[in-house]
Coordinates of N, CA and C and ligand atoms in Angstrom, one line a residue:
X119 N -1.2 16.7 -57.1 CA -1.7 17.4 -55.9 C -1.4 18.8 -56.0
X120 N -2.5 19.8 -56.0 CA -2.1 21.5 -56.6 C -1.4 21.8 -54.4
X121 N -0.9 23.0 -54.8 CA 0.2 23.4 -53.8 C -1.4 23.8 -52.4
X122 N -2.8 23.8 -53.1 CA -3.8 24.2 -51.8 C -4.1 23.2 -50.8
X123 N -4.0 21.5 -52.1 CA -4.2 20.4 -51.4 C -3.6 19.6 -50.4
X124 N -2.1 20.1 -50.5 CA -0.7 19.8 -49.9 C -0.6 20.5 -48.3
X125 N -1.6 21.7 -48.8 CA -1.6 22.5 -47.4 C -2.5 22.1 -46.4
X126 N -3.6 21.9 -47.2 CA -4.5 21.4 -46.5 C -4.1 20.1 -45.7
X127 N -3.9 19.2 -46.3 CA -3.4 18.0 -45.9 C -2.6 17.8 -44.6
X128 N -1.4 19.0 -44.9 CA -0.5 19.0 -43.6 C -1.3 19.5 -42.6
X129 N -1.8 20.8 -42.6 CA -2.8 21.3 -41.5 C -3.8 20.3 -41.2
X130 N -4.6 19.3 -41.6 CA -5.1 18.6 -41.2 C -4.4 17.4 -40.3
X131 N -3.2 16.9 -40.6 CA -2.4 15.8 -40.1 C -2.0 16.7 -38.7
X132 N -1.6 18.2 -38.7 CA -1.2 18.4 -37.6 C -2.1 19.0 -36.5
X133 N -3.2 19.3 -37.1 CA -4.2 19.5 -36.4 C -5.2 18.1 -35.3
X134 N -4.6 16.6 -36.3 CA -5.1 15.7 -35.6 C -4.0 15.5 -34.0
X135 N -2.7 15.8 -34.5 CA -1.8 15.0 -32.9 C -2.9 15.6 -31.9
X136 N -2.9 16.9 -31.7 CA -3.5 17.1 -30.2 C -4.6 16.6 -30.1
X137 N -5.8 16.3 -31.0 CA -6.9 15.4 -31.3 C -6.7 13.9 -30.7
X138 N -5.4 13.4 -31.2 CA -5.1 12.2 -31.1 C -4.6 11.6 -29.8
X139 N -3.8 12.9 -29.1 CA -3.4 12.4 -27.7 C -4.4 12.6 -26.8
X140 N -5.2 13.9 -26.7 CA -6.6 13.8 -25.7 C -7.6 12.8 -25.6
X141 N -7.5 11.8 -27.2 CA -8.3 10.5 -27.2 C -7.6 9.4 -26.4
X142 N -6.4 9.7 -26.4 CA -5.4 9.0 -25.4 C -5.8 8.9 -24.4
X143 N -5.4 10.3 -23.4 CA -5.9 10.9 -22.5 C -7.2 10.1 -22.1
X144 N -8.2 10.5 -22.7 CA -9.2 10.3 -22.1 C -9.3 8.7 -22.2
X145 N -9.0 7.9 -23.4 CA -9.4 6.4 -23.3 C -8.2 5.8 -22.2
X146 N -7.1 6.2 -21.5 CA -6.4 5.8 -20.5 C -7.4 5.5 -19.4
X147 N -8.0 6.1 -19.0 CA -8.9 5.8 -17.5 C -10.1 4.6 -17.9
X148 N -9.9 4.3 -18.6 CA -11.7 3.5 -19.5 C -10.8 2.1 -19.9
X149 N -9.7 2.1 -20.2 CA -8.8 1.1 -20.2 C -8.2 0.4 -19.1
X150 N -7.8 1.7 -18.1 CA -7.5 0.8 -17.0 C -7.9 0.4 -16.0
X151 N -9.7 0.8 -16.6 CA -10.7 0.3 -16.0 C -10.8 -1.2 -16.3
X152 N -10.9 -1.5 -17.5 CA -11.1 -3.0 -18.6 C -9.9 -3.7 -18.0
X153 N -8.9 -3.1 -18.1 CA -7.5 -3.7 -17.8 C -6.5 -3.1 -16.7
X154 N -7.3 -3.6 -15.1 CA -6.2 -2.7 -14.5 C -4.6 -2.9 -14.6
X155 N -3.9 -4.0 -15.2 CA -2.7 -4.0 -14.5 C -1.8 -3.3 -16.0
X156 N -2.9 -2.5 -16.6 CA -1.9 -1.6 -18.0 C -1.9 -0.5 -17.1
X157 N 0.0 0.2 -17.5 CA 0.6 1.0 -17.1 C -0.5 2.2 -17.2
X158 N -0.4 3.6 -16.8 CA -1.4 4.8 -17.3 C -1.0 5.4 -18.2
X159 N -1.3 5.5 -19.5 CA -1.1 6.5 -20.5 C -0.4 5.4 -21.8
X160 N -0.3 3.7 -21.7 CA 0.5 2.8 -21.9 C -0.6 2.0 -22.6
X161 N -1.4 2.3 -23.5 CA -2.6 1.2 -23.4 C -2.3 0.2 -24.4
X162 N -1.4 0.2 -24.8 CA -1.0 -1.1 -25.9 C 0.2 -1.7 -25.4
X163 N 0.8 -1.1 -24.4 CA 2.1 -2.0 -23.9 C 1.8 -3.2 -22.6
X164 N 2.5 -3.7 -22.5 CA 2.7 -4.8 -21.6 C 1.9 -4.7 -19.9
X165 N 1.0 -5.4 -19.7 CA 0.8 -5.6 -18.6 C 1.3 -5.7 -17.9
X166 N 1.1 -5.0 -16.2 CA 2.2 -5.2 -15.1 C 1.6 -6.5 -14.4
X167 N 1.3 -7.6 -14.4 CA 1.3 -8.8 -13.8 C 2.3 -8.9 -12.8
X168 N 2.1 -9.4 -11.6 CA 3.7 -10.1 -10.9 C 4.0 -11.1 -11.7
X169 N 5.5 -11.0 -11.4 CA 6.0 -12.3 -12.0 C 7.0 -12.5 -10.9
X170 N 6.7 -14.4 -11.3 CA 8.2 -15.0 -10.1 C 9.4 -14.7 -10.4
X171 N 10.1 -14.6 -9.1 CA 11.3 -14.6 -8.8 C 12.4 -15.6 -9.7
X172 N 11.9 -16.7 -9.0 CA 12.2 -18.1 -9.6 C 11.7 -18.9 -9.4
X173 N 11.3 -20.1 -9.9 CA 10.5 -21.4 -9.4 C 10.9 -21.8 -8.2
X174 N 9.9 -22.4 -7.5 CA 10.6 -23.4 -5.9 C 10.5 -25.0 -6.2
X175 N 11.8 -25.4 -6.2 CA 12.1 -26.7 -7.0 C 11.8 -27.8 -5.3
X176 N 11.0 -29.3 -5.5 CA 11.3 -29.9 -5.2 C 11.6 -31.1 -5.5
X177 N 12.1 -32.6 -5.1 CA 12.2 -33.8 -6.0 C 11.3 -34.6 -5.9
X178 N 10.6 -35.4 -6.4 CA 10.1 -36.7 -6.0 C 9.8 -37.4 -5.0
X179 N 11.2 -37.0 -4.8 CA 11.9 -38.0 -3.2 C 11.3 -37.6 -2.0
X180 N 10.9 -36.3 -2.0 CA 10.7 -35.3 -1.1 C 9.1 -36.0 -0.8
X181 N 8.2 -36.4 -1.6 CA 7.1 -36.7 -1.6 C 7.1 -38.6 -1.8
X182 N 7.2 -39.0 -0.9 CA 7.3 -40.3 -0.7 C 6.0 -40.9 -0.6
X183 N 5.4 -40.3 0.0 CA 3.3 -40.9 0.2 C 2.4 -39.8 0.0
X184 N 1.4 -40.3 -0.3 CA 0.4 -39.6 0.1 C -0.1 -38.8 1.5
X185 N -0.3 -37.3 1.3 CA -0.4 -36.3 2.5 C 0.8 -36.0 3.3
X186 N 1.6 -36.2 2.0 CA 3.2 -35.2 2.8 C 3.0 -33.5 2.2
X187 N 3.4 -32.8 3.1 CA 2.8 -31.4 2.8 C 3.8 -30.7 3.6
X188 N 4.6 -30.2 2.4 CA 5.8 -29.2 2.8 C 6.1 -27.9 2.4
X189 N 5.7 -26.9 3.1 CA 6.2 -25.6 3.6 C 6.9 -25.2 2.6
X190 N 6.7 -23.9 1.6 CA 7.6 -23.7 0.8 C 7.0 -21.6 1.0
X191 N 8.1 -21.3 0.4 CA 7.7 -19.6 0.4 C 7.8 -18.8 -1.2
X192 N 6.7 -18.6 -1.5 CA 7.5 -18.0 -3.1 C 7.4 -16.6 -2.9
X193 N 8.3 -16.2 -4.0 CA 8.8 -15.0 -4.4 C 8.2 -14.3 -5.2
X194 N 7.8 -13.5 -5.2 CA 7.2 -12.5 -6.6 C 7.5 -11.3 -6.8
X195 N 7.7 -10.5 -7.9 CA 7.8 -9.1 -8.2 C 6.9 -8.7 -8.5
X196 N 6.6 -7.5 -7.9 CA 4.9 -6.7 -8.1 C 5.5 -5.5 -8.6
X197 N 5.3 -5.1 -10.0 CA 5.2 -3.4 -10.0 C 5.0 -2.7 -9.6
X198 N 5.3 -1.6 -9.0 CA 4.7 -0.3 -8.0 C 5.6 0.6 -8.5
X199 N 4.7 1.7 -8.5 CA 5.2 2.9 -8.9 C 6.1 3.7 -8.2
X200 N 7.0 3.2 -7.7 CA 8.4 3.5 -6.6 C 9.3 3.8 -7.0
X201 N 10.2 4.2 -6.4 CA 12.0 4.9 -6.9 C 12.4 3.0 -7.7
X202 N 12.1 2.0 -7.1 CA 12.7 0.9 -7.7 C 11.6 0.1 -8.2
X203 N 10.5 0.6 -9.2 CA 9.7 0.2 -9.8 C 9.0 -1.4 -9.3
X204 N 9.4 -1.6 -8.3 CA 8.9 -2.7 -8.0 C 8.9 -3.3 -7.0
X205 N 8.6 -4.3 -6.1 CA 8.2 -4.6 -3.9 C 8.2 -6.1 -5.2
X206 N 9.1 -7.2 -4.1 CA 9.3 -8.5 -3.8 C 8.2 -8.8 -2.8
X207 N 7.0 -9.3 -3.2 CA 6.5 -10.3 -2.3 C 6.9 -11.7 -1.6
X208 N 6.5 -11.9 -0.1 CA 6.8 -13.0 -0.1 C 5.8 -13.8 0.1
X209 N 5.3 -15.3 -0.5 CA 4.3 -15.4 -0.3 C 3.9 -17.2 0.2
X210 N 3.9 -17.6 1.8 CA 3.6 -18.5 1.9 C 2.6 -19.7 1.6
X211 N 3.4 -21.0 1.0 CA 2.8 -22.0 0.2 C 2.9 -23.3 0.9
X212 N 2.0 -24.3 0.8 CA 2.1 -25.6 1.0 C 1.9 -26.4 -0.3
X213 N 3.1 -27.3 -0.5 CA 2.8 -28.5 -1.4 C 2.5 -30.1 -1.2
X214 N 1.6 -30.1 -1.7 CA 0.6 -31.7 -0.7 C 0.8 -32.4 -2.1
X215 N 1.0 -34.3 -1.4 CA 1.0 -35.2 -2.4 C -0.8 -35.8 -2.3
X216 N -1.4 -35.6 -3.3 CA -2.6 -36.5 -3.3 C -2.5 -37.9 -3.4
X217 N -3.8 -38.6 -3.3 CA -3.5 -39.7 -3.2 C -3.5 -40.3 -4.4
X218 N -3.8 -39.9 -5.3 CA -3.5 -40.2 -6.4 C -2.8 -39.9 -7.3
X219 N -1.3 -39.2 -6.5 CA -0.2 -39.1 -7.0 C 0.4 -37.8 -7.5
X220 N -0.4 -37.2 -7.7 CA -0.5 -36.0 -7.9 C 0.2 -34.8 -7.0
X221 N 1.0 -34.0 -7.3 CA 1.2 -33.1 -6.2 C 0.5 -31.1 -6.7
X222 N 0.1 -31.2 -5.6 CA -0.7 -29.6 -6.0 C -0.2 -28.8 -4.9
X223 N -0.4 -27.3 -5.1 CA -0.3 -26.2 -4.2 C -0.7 -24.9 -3.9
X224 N -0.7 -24.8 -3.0 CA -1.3 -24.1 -2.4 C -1.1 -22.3 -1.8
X225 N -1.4 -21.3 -2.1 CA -0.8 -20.5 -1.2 C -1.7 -20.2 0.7
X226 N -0.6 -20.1 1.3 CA -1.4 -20.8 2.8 C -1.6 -19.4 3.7
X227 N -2.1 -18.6 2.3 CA -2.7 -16.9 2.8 C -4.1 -17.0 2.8
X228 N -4.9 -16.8 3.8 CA -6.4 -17.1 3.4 C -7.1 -16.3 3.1
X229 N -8.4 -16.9 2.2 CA -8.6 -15.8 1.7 C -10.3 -15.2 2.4
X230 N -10.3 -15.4 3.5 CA -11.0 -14.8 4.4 C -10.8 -13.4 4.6
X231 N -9.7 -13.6 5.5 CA -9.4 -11.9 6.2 C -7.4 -12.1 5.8
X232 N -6.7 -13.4 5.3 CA -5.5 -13.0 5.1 C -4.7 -14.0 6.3
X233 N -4.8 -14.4 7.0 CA -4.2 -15.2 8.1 C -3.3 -16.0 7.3
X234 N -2.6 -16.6 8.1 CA -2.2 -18.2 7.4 C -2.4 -19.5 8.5
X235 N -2.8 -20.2 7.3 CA -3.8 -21.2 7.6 C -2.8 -22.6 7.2
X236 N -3.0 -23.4 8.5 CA -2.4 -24.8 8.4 C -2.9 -25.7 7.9
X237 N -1.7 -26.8 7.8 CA -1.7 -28.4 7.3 C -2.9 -28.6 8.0
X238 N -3.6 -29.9 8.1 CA -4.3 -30.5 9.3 C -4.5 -32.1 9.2
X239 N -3.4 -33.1 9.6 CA -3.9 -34.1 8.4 C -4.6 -35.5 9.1
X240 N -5.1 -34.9 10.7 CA -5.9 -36.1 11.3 C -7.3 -35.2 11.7
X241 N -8.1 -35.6 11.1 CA -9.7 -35.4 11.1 C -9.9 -34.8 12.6
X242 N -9.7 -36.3 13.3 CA -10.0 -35.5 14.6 C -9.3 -34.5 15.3
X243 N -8.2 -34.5 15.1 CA -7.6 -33.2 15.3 C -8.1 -31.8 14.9
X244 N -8.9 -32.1 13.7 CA -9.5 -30.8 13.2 C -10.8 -30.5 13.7
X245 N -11.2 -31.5 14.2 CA -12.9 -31.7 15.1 C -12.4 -30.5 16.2
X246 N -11.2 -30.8 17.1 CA -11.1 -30.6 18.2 C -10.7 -29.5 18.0
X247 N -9.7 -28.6 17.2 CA -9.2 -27.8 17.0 C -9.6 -25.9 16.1
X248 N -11.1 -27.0 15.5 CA -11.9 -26.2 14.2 C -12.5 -26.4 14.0
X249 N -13.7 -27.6 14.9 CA -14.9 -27.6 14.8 C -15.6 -28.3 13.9
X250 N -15.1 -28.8 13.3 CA -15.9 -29.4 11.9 C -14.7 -30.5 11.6
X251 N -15.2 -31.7 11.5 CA -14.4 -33.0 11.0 C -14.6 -33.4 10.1
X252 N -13.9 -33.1 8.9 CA -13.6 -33.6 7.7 C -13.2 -35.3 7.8
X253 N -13.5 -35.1 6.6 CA -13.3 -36.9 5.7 C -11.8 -37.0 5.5
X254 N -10.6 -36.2 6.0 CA -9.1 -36.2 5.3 C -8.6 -35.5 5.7
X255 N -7.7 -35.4 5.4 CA -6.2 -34.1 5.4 C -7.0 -32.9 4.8
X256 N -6.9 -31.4 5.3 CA -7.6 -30.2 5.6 C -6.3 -29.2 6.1
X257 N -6.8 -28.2 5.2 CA -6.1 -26.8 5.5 C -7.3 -26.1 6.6
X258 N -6.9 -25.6 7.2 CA -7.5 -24.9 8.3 C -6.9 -23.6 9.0
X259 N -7.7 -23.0 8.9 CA -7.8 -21.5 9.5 C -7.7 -21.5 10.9
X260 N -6.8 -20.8 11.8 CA -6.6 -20.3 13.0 C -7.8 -19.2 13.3
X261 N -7.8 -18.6 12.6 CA -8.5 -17.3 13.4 C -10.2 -17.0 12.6
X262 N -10.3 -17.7 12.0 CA -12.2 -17.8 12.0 C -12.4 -18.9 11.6
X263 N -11.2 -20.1 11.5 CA -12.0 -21.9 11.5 C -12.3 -21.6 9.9
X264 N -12.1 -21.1 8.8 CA -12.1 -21.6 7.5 C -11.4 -23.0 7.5
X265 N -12.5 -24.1 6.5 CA -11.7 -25.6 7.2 C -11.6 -25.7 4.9
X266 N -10.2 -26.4 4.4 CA -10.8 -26.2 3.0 C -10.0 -27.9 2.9
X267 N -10.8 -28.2 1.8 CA -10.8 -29.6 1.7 C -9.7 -29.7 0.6
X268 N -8.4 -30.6 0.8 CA -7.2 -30.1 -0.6 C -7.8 -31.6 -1.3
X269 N -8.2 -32.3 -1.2 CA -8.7 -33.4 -1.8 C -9.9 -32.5 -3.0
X270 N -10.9 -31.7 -2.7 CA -11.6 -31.5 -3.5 C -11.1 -30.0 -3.9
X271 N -9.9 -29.6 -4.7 CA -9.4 -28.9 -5.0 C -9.4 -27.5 -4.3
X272 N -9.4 -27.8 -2.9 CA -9.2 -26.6 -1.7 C -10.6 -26.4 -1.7
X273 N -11.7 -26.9 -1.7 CA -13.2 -26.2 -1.7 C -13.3 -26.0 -0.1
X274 N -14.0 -24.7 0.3 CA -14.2 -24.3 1.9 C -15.7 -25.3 2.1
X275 N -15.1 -26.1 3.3 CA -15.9 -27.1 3.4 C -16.7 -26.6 5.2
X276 N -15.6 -25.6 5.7 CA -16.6 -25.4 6.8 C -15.8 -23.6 6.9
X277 N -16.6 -23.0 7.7 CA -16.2 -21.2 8.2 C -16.4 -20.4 7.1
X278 N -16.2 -18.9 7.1 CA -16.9 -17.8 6.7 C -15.8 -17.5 5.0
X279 N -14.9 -18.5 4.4 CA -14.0 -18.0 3.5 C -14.8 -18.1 2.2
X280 N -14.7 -17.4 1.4 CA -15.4 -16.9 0.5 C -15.3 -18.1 -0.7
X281 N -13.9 -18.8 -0.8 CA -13.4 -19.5 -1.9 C -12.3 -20.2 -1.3
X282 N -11.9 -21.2 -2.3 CA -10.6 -21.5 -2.1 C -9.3 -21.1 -1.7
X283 N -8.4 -21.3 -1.7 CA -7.1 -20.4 -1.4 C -6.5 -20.8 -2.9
X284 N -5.7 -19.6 -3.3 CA -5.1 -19.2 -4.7 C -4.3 -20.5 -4.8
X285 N -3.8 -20.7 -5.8 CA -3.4 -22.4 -6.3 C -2.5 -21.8 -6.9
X286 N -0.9 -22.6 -7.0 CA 0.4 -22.4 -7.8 C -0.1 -23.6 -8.9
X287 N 0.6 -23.0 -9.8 CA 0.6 -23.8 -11.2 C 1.8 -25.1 -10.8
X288 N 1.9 -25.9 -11.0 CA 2.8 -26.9 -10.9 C 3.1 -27.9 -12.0
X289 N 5.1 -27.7 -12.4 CA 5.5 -28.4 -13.6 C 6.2 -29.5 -13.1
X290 N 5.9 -30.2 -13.7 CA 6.8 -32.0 -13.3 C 7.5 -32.0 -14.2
X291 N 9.1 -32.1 -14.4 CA 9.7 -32.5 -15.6 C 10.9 -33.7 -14.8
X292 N 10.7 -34.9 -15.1 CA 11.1 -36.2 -14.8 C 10.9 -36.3 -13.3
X293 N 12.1 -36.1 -12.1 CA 11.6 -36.3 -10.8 C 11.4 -34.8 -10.3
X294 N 11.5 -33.8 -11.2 CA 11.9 -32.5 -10.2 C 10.4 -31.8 -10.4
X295 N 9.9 -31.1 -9.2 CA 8.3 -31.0 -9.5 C 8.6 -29.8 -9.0
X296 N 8.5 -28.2 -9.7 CA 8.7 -26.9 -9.8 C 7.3 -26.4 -9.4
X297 N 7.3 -25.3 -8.7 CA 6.2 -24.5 -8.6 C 6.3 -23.1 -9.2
X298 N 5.8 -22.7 -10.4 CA 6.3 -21.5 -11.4 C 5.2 -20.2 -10.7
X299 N 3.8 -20.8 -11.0 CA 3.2 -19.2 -10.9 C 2.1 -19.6 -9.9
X300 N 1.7 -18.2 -9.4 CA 0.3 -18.5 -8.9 C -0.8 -17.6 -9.3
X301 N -2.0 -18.1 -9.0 CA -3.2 -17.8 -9.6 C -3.1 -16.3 -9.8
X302 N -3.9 -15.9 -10.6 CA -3.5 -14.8 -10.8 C -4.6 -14.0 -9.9
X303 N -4.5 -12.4 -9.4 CA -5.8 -11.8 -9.3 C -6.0 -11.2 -7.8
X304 N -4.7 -11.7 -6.9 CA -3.9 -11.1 -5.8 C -3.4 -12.0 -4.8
X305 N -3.2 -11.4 -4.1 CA -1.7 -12.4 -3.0 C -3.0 -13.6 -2.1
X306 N -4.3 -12.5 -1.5 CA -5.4 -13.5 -0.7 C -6.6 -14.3 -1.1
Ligands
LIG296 FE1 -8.9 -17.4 7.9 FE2 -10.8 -15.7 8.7 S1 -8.8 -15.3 8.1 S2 -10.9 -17.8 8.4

């Protein structure tokens, strides 16, 4: 390599950084467009997702029949851009036994307008209470009657809610039935 090539070379490698960071720069906003939960100016590092606190453990025992549905609260860390990089959500949950043994859950934030929305597990009670009588046990909305069916995987079976309510992942390992994450994509 003669001593012109050498020069050139360097001048060209140093002439690319500021080339290289304005491509930064500018592909930052277009990325966290594609991907909002990457940091700004971070586009190959780690997503800010919440993550749990800790799982909410219950036993077996706790679920003796079908349509027992017990009150749980989970925890989550949200990143925010704060003096302490991060806000603990708190986020209330129901865990229901199906009748086919199964236990699933729920977060009991709706996703209407955000209320929280109850057990309901006598039909007619729900006729009376929300207007619409389901075939079963029913999550139900106080404040605009969203009625969702936990038998058919939370489907809104009566009122104005857009979708289901966000669903916890749930691990069984021998009697202890843990609730680790929830759907992803926001709290309602
Ligand atoms: Fe639940 Fe409107 S907030 S139905």
């Amino acid at each position: 390599m003669t001593e012109g090539t050498g020069r050139r070379t360097f001048l060209k490698t140093v002439a690319s950084i500021p080339l290289a960071f304005s491509f930064g720069l500018l592909i930052s906003p277009f990325m966290r467009f594609l991907r909002p939960t990457i940091r700004p100016l971070d586009i190959l590092g780690p997503s800010d997702q919440p993550a749990a606190l800790k799982p909410v453990e219950f036993s077996d025992a706790e679920f003796p029949e079908a349509w027992v549905c017990l009150p749980f609260m989970f925890e989550q860390s949200y990143k925010e851009y704060n003096p302490e990089e991060k806000e603990v959500r708190k986020i209330p949950g129901y865990a229901v036994k199906l009748p086919n043994g199964e236990v699933v859950a729920y977060s009991r934030i709706c996703p209407h307008l955000g209320c929280i929305f109850n057990f309901v597990k006598d039909p007619d009670e729900c006729a009376k209470g929300y207007n619409f009588k389901p075939n079963g046990p029913v999550f139900a909305c106080p404040c605009h009657l969203s009625v969702y069916d936990i038998a058919q995987g939370g489907k809104v079976v009566s009122g104005p809610a857009p979708r289901p309510p966000r669903s916890f992942t749930v691990k069984v390992t021998g009697d202890k039935i843990s609730i680790v994450s929830l759907e992803a994509g926001g709290i309602a």
